[in-house]
Amino acid sequence: VKKNGKNGFCYFSNELDENLLVKIELERDLRKAVQRHELELYYQPQIRTGNNDMVGVEALVRWNHPTKGTLSPGIFIPIAEETGLIHEIGTWTLREACSQMRKWHLAGGPLIPVSVNLSSHQFHQPNLIEYIRGILEETGLEPEYLELEITESMMMDATVSTEILQQLNEFGVKISLDDFGTGYSSLSYLKQFPIHRLKIDRSFITDITDNTSDQAIVATIISMAKHLNMDVIAEGIETKDQLEFLTQNACQEIQGYYFSKPLPALQVEESFFIPQRI
Ligand code: C2E
Ligand code: CA
Ligand code: CA
Ligand code: CA
C-alpha cells in the first residue's frame, strides 16, 4: 500500500515501514550496547583431524539484547558498518578476544591462536598496524597468537592490501582468508600476499558428499593451499560423512557444528580445557 506520510515521506508498504522501524530501533540500541556490556564473544574450536587437537578458536560476536534476546552478527554487523559503530564494536571484539586468549594462556590452557573477523572498514582504517600493536600490548598477547580473518573482497585494491598485509606479517600477526572461493577476485593475489591460511567456505561443504563439483573444488583448494605452503581449514562441517571426505582429501583442519558450536568462554573451558584445569 502506498501512502503519503507526513513531511512528504512515502511508505510503500507496512512491511517496509516496520523493517525500517526495527532497524532504527536496533541502531539506537547498538549505540549503547558496548558501554552496557551487552556484547559477548563466543568461541568456536578449530580441530586438527587425526588427533582431534584444538588448533585455534574463532571469536564470533553475539549481542545479548535487553529485550530481543541473543542477536547474531548477521543482523547487527551490517548496521554497525553502515553507521560507523563497527569501529567501536571491532575494537571491543579485538581487545576482548586477545585478553581472553592471554587469560587462557596464563591459566595453562593450550597455546593456540584466536581468529578475529575484521570488517573491511577496520582493514582500511589508517594506521591499522599501530592500532593492532596497541591492542596486543595492552592485553599482553604475543602477535603470533592473533589471526585476522579477512575476505577476498577487501583486497580489491591490491597495492594498498599488499602493503597492509606485509606489515601485519612482519609484525607477526597471522592472516587467514575467510569464505575462500566465494569472492570475485583473481587467484593471482595469492602469490603476492602473505596469507597463512585459506578457509574453505561452508557453501562448498554443505553438499559435498554427493555434489561432484563441490568435491572437485574443495579437493583443488586443498591441494592448491599445500602447494602454496598455506594451511587450509574447512568451515561448516556438520556430519561424519563431510568430515570423512575432508580427511580422505588431506584437509587437516576443520571447524563446524559436528565438532562444536561457537560457545561462551566458560563453556569452552569446561568442555575443552578440563585436563589442564583452569
Ligand atoms: P563467518 O566469519 O563466516 O563465521 C562462520 C559462521 O558460520 C558463524 O556464524 C558460525 O557460527 C557459523 N557456523 C560455524 N560452524 C557451522 C556449521 O557447522 N554449520 C552452520 N550452519 N554454521 C556454522 P555467526 O557467528 O552467526 O557469524 C556470522 C558472520 O558474522 C561471520 O561469518 C562473520 O562474517 C560475521 N562476524 C561474526 N563475528 C564478527 C566480528 O566480531 N566482527 C566482524 N566484523 N564480523 C563478525
Ligand atoms: Ca570468519
Ligand atoms: Ca567464513
Ligand atoms: Ca561469512
Short mmCIF file of C-alpha atoms and ligand atoms in Angstrom, two decimals:
data_model
loop_
_atom_site.label_atom_id
_atom_site.label_comp_id
_atom_site.label_asym_id
_atom_site.label_seq_id
_atom_site.Cartn_x
_atom_site.Cartn_y
_atom_site.Cartn_z
CA VAL A 1 0.00 0.00 0.00
CA LYS A 2 1.39 3.35 -1.00
CA LYS A 3 0.52 6.20 1.26
CA ASN A 4 1.85 9.67 1.84
CA GLY A 5 3.28 10.18 5.31
CA LYS A 6 3.98 13.46 6.99
CA ASN A 7 6.90 15.52 5.71
CA GLY A 8 6.32 14.14 2.24
CA PHE A 9 7.83 10.73 3.05
CA CYS A 10 6.41 7.90 1.07
CA TYR A 11 5.95 4.45 2.56
CA PHE A 12 5.43 1.65 0.09
CA SER A 13 4.17 -0.95 2.44
CA ASN A 14 3.60 -1.54 6.10
CA GLU A 15 6.21 -4.22 5.99
CA LEU A 16 8.89 -1.87 4.79
CA ASP A 17 7.69 0.57 7.38
CA GLU A 18 8.14 -1.99 10.09
CA ASN A 19 11.54 -3.17 8.90
CA LEU A 20 12.74 0.37 8.90
CA LEU A 21 11.45 0.92 12.42
CA VAL A 22 13.12 -2.23 13.67
CA LYS A 23 16.37 -1.11 12.10
CA ILE A 24 16.20 2.37 13.59
CA GLU A 25 15.47 0.84 16.97
CA LEU A 26 18.36 -1.61 16.69
CA GLU A 27 20.69 1.15 15.61
CA ARG A 28 19.69 3.23 18.62
CA ASP A 29 20.23 0.28 20.98
CA LEU A 30 23.50 -0.71 19.31
CA ARG A 31 24.97 2.69 20.13
CA LYS A 32 24.75 1.81 23.81
CA ALA A 33 25.50 -1.91 23.56
CA VAL A 34 29.24 -1.69 24.17
CA GLN A 35 29.04 0.54 27.27
CA ARG A 36 26.21 -1.57 28.63
CA HIS A 37 28.30 -4.72 28.27
CA GLU A 38 25.70 -6.39 26.09
CA LEU A 39 28.21 -7.80 23.61
CA GLU A 40 29.71 -11.21 24.23
CA LEU A 41 32.25 -13.28 22.35
CA TYR A 42 31.59 -16.91 21.61
CA TYR A 43 34.46 -19.15 20.57
CA GLN A 44 34.32 -21.97 18.06
CA PRO A 45 37.08 -24.57 18.28
CA GLN A 46 39.14 -25.40 15.22
CA ILE A 47 40.21 -29.00 15.21
CA ARG A 48 43.02 -30.98 13.65
CA THR A 49 41.60 -34.15 12.18
CA GLY A 50 43.62 -37.20 13.06
CA ASN A 51 44.24 -36.37 16.72
CA ASN A 52 41.25 -34.07 17.45
CA ASP A 53 43.56 -31.44 18.94
CA MET A 54 42.23 -27.92 19.15
CA VAL A 55 44.47 -25.79 16.90
CA GLY A 56 42.69 -22.49 17.37
CA VAL A 57 39.39 -20.79 18.14
CA GLU A 58 37.38 -18.31 16.10
CA ALA A 59 35.85 -15.44 18.07
CA LEU A 60 32.26 -14.74 16.98
CA VAL A 61 30.38 -11.80 18.47
CA ARG A 62 26.86 -12.03 19.94
CA TRP A 63 24.60 -9.27 21.19
CA ASN A 64 22.63 -10.04 24.34
CA HIS A 65 19.87 -7.55 23.65
CA PRO A 66 17.91 -6.48 26.76
CA THR A 67 14.52 -7.39 25.24
CA LYS A 68 15.14 -9.21 21.96
CA GLY A 69 17.39 -11.97 23.29
CA THR A 70 20.63 -13.07 21.69
CA LEU A 71 21.14 -11.46 18.29
CA SER A 72 23.53 -12.88 15.71
CA PRO A 73 26.20 -10.79 13.98
CA GLY A 74 24.46 -11.29 10.63
CA ILE A 75 21.79 -8.91 11.95
CA PHE A 76 23.80 -6.19 13.64
CA ILE A 77 27.24 -6.14 11.96
CA PRO A 78 25.76 -4.67 8.75
CA ILE A 79 24.07 -1.94 10.84
CA ALA A 80 27.34 -1.34 12.65
CA GLU A 81 29.12 -0.99 9.31
CA GLU A 82 26.55 1.43 7.92
CA THR A 83 26.61 3.65 10.98
CA GLY A 84 30.34 3.58 11.69
CA LEU A 85 29.73 1.80 15.01
CA ILE A 86 31.86 -1.02 13.62
CA HIS A 87 34.99 0.75 14.85
CA GLU A 88 33.86 0.73 18.45
CA ILE A 89 32.48 -2.81 18.21
CA GLY A 90 35.53 -4.05 16.30
CA THR A 91 37.88 -2.59 18.89
CA TRP A 92 35.90 -4.14 21.70
CA THR A 93 35.96 -7.52 19.90
CA LEU A 94 39.71 -7.46 19.24
CA ARG A 95 40.54 -6.40 22.78
CA GLU A 96 38.19 -8.97 24.33
CA ALA A 97 39.45 -11.83 22.13
CA CYS A 98 43.12 -11.03 22.81
CA SER A 99 42.57 -10.60 26.50
CA GLN A 100 40.60 -13.86 26.81
CA MET A 101 43.30 -15.73 24.93
CA ARG A 102 46.00 -14.24 27.17
CA LYS A 103 43.99 -15.29 30.23
CA TRP A 104 43.70 -18.85 28.94
CA HIS A 105 47.42 -18.97 28.17
CA LEU A 106 48.31 -17.75 31.66
CA ALA A 107 45.95 -20.27 33.22
CA GLY A 108 47.68 -23.14 31.45
CA GLY A 109 45.23 -23.54 28.59
CA PRO A 110 46.52 -24.67 25.19
CA LEU A 111 48.87 -22.23 23.43
CA ILE A 112 46.63 -21.69 20.44
CA PRO A 113 45.77 -18.54 18.46
CA VAL A 114 42.46 -16.73 18.34
CA SER A 115 40.97 -15.78 14.96
CA VAL A 116 39.13 -12.48 14.82
CA ASN A 117 36.94 -11.36 11.92
CA LEU A 118 37.94 -7.99 10.55
CA SER A 119 35.43 -5.84 8.75
CA SER A 120 36.62 -4.04 5.61
CA HIS A 121 36.14 -0.72 7.41
CA GLN A 122 38.65 -1.85 10.01
CA PHE A 123 41.03 -3.30 7.45
CA HIS A 124 41.18 0.02 5.61
CA GLN A 125 41.44 2.27 8.62
CA PRO A 126 44.62 4.36 8.68
CA ASN A 127 47.46 3.07 10.89
CA LEU A 128 45.95 -0.39 11.27
CA ILE A 129 49.32 -1.76 12.36
CA GLU A 130 49.72 0.72 15.22
CA TYR A 131 46.15 0.01 16.26
CA ILE A 132 46.70 -3.77 16.36
CA ARG A 133 50.06 -3.32 18.07
CA GLY A 134 48.35 -1.18 20.72
CA ILE A 135 45.71 -3.81 21.45
CA LEU A 136 48.32 -6.58 21.70
CA GLU A 137 50.48 -4.51 24.05
CA GLU A 138 47.50 -3.60 26.19
CA THR A 139 46.37 -7.20 26.52
CA GLY A 140 49.82 -8.79 26.65
CA LEU A 141 49.12 -11.26 23.85
CA GLU A 142 52.01 -12.15 21.52
CA PRO A 143 51.32 -11.28 17.86
CA GLU A 144 51.71 -14.91 16.74
CA TYR A 145 48.56 -15.80 18.74
CA LEU A 146 46.35 -13.40 16.82
CA GLU A 147 44.95 -14.35 13.43
CA LEU A 148 42.93 -11.83 11.46
CA GLU A 149 40.25 -13.17 9.16
CA ILE A 150 39.77 -11.08 6.05
CA THR A 151 37.86 -11.73 2.84
CA GLU A 152 38.86 -11.60 -0.82
CA SER A 153 36.70 -8.54 -1.44
CA MET A 154 38.83 -6.50 0.96
CA MET A 155 41.80 -6.93 -1.33
CA MET A 156 40.38 -5.38 -4.45
CA ASP A 157 42.90 -2.58 -4.17
CA ALA A 158 45.96 -4.78 -4.49
CA THR A 159 48.64 -2.15 -3.85
CA VAL A 160 47.08 -0.98 -0.60
CA SER A 161 46.35 -4.50 0.60
CA THR A 162 49.83 -5.81 -0.18
CA GLU A 163 51.36 -3.13 1.99
CA ILE A 164 48.96 -3.65 4.90
CA LEU A 165 49.32 -7.42 4.80
CA GLN A 166 53.10 -7.29 4.56
CA GLN A 167 53.28 -5.02 7.58
CA LEU A 168 50.99 -7.29 9.58
CA ASN A 169 53.05 -10.28 8.54
CA GLU A 170 56.33 -8.63 9.53
CA PHE A 171 54.80 -7.77 12.85
CA GLY A 172 53.95 -11.45 13.37
CA VAL A 173 50.15 -11.45 13.14
CA LYS A 174 48.65 -14.25 11.03
CA ILE A 175 46.25 -13.69 8.16
CA SER A 176 43.52 -16.03 7.13
CA LEU A 177 41.36 -15.71 4.03
CA ASP A 178 37.73 -16.25 5.07
CA ASP A 179 34.90 -17.54 2.87
CA PHE A 180 37.51 -18.60 0.33
CA GLY A 181 36.12 -19.31 -3.12
CA THR A 182 33.05 -17.09 -2.84
CA GLY A 183 34.65 -13.80 -3.89
CA TYR A 184 35.25 -12.45 -7.35
CA SER A 185 38.93 -11.68 -7.14
CA SER A 186 41.55 -13.41 -9.25
CA LEU A 187 43.83 -16.07 -7.84
CA SER A 188 46.92 -14.06 -8.70
CA TYR A 189 46.84 -12.24 -5.39
CA LEU A 190 47.58 -15.49 -3.59
CA LYS A 191 51.19 -15.32 -4.72
CA GLN A 192 51.76 -11.71 -3.78
CA PHE A 193 50.04 -11.58 -0.38
CA PRO A 194 51.41 -13.15 2.78
CA ILE A 195 48.41 -15.30 3.65
CA HIS A 196 48.81 -18.09 6.19
CA ARG A 197 45.56 -19.94 5.83
CA LEU A 198 42.64 -20.45 3.48
CA LYS A 199 39.21 -21.07 4.96
CA ILE A 200 37.09 -23.08 2.57
CA ASP A 201 33.60 -21.60 2.66
CA ARG A 202 30.73 -23.60 4.08
CA SER A 203 28.78 -23.32 0.81
CA PHE A 204 31.21 -25.84 -0.76
CA ILE A 205 30.89 -28.22 2.18
CA THR A 206 27.11 -28.43 2.63
CA ASP A 207 26.51 -30.87 -0.26
CA ILE A 208 29.99 -32.27 -0.53
CA THR A 209 29.02 -35.87 -0.01
CA ASP A 210 27.00 -36.01 -3.25
CA ASN A 211 27.89 -32.95 -5.33
CA THR A 212 30.84 -33.84 -7.55
CA SER A 213 31.52 -30.20 -8.48
CA ASP A 214 31.89 -29.27 -4.83
CA GLN A 215 34.13 -32.27 -4.35
CA ALA A 216 36.37 -31.18 -7.21
CA ILE A 217 36.51 -27.56 -6.00
CA VAL A 218 37.32 -28.50 -2.42
CA ALA A 219 39.94 -31.07 -3.38
CA THR A 220 41.55 -28.47 -5.64
CA ILE A 221 41.60 -25.76 -2.99
CA ILE A 222 43.23 -28.16 -0.52
CA SER A 223 45.89 -29.17 -2.98
CA MET A 224 46.49 -25.57 -4.08
CA ALA A 225 46.93 -24.43 -0.49
CA LYS A 226 49.51 -27.17 0.08
CA HIS A 227 51.48 -26.17 -2.99
CA LEU A 228 51.39 -22.54 -1.89
CA ASN A 229 52.59 -23.57 1.59
CA MET A 230 49.44 -22.33 3.24
CA ASP A 231 47.32 -24.01 5.87
CA VAL A 232 43.77 -24.85 4.90
CA ILE A 233 40.70 -25.23 7.07
CA ALA A 234 37.18 -26.28 6.07
CA GLU A 235 34.23 -24.45 7.65
CA GLY A 236 30.75 -25.70 8.39
CA ILE A 237 31.41 -29.41 8.93
CA GLU A 238 28.18 -30.83 10.31
CA THR A 239 28.32 -34.54 9.53
CA LYS A 240 30.61 -37.51 9.77
CA ASP A 241 30.45 -38.02 6.01
CA GLN A 242 31.61 -34.48 5.34
CA LEU A 243 34.45 -35.00 7.78
CA GLU A 244 35.39 -38.23 6.06
CA PHE A 245 35.59 -36.61 2.65
CA LEU A 246 37.90 -33.92 4.03
CA THR A 247 40.07 -36.40 5.87
CA GLN A 248 40.43 -38.51 2.75
CA ASN A 249 41.43 -35.42 0.84
CA ALA A 250 44.06 -34.47 3.41
CA CYS A 251 42.38 -31.40 4.83
CA GLN A 252 43.92 -31.34 8.29
CA GLU A 253 41.84 -28.66 9.96
CA ILE A 254 38.11 -28.38 10.37
CA GLN A 255 35.58 -26.15 12.07
CA GLY A 256 31.89 -26.83 12.39
CA TYR A 257 28.92 -27.97 14.43
CA TYR A 258 29.99 -31.61 14.03
CA PHE A 259 32.75 -30.89 16.47
CA SER A 260 31.36 -27.90 18.34
CA LYS A 261 29.12 -24.87 18.00
CA PRO A 262 30.55 -21.49 19.00
CA LEU A 263 30.45 -21.42 22.83
CA PRO A 264 30.74 -18.83 25.59
CA ALA A 265 34.26 -18.66 27.08
CA LEU A 266 33.31 -20.51 30.24
CA GLN A 267 31.87 -23.40 28.29
CA VAL A 268 34.99 -23.66 26.15
CA GLU A 269 36.98 -24.04 29.36
CA GLU A 270 34.62 -26.64 30.79
CA SER A 271 34.36 -28.69 27.62
CA PHE A 272 37.87 -28.45 26.22
CA PHE A 273 40.42 -27.36 28.81
CA ILE A 274 39.49 -29.79 31.57
CA PRO A 275 42.75 -31.76 31.53
CA GLN A 276 44.68 -28.53 32.14
CA ARG A 277 42.31 -27.44 34.93
CA ILE A 278 41.88 -23.70 34.57
P1 C2E B 1 31.97 -16.23 9.30
O1 C2E B 1 33.19 -15.50 9.70
O2 C2E B 1 31.99 -16.92 8.00
O3 C2E B 1 31.67 -17.21 10.51
C1 C2E B 1 31.15 -18.50 10.36
C2 C2E B 1 29.69 -18.57 10.70
O4 C2E B 1 29.22 -19.89 10.49
C3 C2E B 1 29.38 -18.24 12.15
O5 C2E B 1 28.09 -17.62 12.20
C4 C2E B 1 29.31 -19.65 12.78
O6 C2E B 1 28.53 -19.69 13.96
C5 C2E B 1 28.66 -20.41 11.67
N1 C2E B 1 28.98 -21.84 11.71
C6 C2E B 1 30.07 -22.44 12.22
N2 C2E B 1 30.02 -23.79 12.04
C7 C2E B 1 28.86 -24.03 11.40
C8 C2E B 1 28.22 -25.25 10.94
O7 C2E B 1 28.70 -26.34 11.08
N3 C2E B 1 27.01 -25.09 10.31
C9 C2E B 1 26.43 -23.88 10.14
N4 C2E B 1 25.25 -23.84 9.52
N5 C2E B 1 27.00 -22.73 10.54
C10 C2E B 1 28.20 -22.81 11.17
P2 C2E B 1 27.84 -16.34 13.08
O8 C2E B 1 28.54 -16.47 14.39
O9 C2E B 1 26.37 -16.08 13.07
O10 C2E B 1 28.57 -15.19 12.27
C11 C2E B 1 28.13 -14.78 11.02
C12 C2E B 1 29.10 -13.83 10.37
O11 C2E B 1 29.16 -12.60 11.11
C13 C2E B 1 30.53 -14.33 10.36
O12 C2E B 1 30.68 -15.23 9.29
C14 C2E B 1 31.30 -13.05 10.19
O13 C2E B 1 31.33 -12.66 8.85
C15 C2E B 1 30.45 -12.06 10.97
N6 C2E B 1 31.04 -11.86 12.30
C16 C2E B 1 30.96 -12.60 13.42
N7 C2E B 1 31.65 -12.06 14.44
C17 C2E B 1 32.21 -10.93 13.94
C18 C2E B 1 33.07 -9.92 14.50
O14 C2E B 1 33.49 -9.95 15.66
N8 C2E B 1 33.43 -8.89 13.66
C19 C2E B 1 33.01 -8.83 12.37
N9 C2E B 1 33.41 -7.78 11.60
N10 C2E B 1 32.22 -9.76 11.82
C20 C2E B 1 31.82 -10.80 12.59
CA CA B 2 35.25 -15.93 9.91
CA CA B 3 33.64 -17.91 6.92
CA CA B 4 30.86 -15.28 6.01
#
